[in-house]
mmCIF file of C-alpha atoms in Angstrom:
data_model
loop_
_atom_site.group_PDB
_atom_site.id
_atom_site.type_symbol
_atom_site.label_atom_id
_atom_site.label_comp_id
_atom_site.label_asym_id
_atom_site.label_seq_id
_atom_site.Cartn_x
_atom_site.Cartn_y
_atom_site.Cartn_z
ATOM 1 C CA UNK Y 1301 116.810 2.392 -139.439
ATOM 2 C CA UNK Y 1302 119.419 1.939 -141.503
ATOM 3 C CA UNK Y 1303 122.997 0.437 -140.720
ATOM 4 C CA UNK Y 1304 124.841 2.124 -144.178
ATOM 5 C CA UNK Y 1305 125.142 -1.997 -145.550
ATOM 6 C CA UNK Y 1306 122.559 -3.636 -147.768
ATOM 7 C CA UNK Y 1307 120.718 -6.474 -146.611
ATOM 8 C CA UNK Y 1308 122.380 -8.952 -148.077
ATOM 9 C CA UNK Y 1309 125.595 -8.563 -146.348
ATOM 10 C CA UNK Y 1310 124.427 -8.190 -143.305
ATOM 11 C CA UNK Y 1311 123.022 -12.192 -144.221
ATOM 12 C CA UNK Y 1312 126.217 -13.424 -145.511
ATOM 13 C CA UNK Y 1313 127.924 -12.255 -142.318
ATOM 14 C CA UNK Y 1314 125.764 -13.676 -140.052
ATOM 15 C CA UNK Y 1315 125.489 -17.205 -142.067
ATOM 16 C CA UNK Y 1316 129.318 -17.193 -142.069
ATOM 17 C CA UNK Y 1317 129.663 -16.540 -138.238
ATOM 18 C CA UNK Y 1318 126.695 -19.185 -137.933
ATOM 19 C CA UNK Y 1319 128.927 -21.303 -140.000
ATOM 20 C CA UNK Y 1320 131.888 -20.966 -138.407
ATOM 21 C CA UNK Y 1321 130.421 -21.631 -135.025
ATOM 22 C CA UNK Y 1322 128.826 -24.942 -135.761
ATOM 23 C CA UNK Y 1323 132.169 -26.078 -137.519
ATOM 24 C CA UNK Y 1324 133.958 -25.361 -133.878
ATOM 25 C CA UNK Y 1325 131.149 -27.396 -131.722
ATOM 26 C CA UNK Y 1326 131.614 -30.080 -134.108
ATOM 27 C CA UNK Y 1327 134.874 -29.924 -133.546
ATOM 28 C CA UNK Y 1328 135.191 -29.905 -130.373
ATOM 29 C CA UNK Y 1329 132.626 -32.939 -129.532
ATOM 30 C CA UNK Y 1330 134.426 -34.812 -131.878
ATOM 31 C CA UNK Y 1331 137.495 -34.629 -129.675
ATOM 32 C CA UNK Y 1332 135.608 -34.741 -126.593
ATOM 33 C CA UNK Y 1333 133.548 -38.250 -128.042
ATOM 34 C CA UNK Y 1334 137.100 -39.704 -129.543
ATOM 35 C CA UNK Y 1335 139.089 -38.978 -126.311
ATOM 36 C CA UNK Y 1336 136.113 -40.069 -123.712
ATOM 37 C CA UNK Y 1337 135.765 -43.526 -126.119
ATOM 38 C CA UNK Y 1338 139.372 -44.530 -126.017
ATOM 39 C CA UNK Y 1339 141.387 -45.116 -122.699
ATOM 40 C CA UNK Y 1340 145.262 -45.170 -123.590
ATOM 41 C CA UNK Y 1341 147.172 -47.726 -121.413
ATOM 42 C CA UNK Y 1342 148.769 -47.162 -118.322
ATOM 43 C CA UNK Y 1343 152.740 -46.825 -119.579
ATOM 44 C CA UNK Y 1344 151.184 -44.196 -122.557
ATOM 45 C CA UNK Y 1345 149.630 -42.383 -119.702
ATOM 46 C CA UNK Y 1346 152.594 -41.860 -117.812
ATOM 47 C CA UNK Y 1347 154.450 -41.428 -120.648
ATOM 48 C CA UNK Y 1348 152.386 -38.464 -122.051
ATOM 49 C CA UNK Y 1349 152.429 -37.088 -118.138
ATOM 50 C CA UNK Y 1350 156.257 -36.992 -118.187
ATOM 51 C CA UNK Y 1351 156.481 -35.600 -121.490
ATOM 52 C CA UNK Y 1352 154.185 -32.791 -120.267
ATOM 53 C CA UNK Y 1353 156.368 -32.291 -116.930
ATOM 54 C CA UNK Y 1354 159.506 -31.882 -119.189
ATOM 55 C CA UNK Y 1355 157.673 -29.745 -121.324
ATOM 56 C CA UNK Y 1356 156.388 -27.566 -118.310
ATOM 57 C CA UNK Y 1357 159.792 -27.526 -116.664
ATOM 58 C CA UNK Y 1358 161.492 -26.129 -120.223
ATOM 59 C CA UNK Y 1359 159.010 -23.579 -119.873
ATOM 60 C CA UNK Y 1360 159.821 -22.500 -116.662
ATOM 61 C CA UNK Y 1361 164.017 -22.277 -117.463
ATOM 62 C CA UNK Y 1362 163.565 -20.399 -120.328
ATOM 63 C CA UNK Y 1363 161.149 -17.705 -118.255
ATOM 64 C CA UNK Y 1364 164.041 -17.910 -115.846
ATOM 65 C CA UNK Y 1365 161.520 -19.003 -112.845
ATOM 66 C CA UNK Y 1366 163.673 -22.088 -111.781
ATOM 67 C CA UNK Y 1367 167.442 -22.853 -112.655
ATOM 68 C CA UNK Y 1368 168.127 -26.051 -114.780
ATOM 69 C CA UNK Y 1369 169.718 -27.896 -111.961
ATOM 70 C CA UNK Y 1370 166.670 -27.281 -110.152
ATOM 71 C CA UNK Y 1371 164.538 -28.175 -112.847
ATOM 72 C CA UNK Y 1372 166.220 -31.675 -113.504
ATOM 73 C CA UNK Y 1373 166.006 -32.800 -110.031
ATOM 74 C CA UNK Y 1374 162.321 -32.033 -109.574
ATOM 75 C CA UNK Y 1375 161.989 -33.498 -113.276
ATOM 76 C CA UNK Y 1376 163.311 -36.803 -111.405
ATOM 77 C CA UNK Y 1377 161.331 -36.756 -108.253
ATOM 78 C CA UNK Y 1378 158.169 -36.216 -110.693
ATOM 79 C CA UNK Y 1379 159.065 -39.039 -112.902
ATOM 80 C CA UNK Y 1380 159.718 -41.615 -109.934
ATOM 81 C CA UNK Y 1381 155.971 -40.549 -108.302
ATOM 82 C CA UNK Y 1382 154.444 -40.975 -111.828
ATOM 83 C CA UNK Y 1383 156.116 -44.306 -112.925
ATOM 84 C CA UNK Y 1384 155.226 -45.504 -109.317
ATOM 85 C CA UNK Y 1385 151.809 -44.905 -109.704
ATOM 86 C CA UNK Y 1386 152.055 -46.407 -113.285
#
């Protein structure tokens, strides 16, 4: 049975696909370890959760799913809740 490619290449592909997978679990525990060893204060949580918000809301003006005025006051509303909880 023959696939047309000698043997060889077949090995390099699958070493480099071996490769490449072991390079994205390492990656990915690494975050997962750093993130789960480090809790970021209260005010840098919130502060990261209202960035995101903004973020989010930009999102949804520029797809035209909510209008800018709406955007800003539930921008507001979400900040209060989130510096309350703070």
């Amino acid at each position: 049975m023959s696939t047309g490619k000698p043997r060889r290449y077949i090995v390099r592909g699958a070493k480099i696909a071996a490769g490449t997978m072991i390079a994205a679990a390492t990656l990915a525990a690494s975050t997962a370890f750093s993130a789960a060893g480090s809790t970021p204060s209260p005010t840098a949580a919130a502060s990261s959760r209202i960035d995101g918000v903004h973020a989010d809301l930009a999102r949804a003006v520029a797809l035209r799913q909510v209008t800018e005025e709406q955007a800003g006051r539930f921008e507001q509303q979400l900040i209060r809740r989130i510096q309350t909880d703070a």
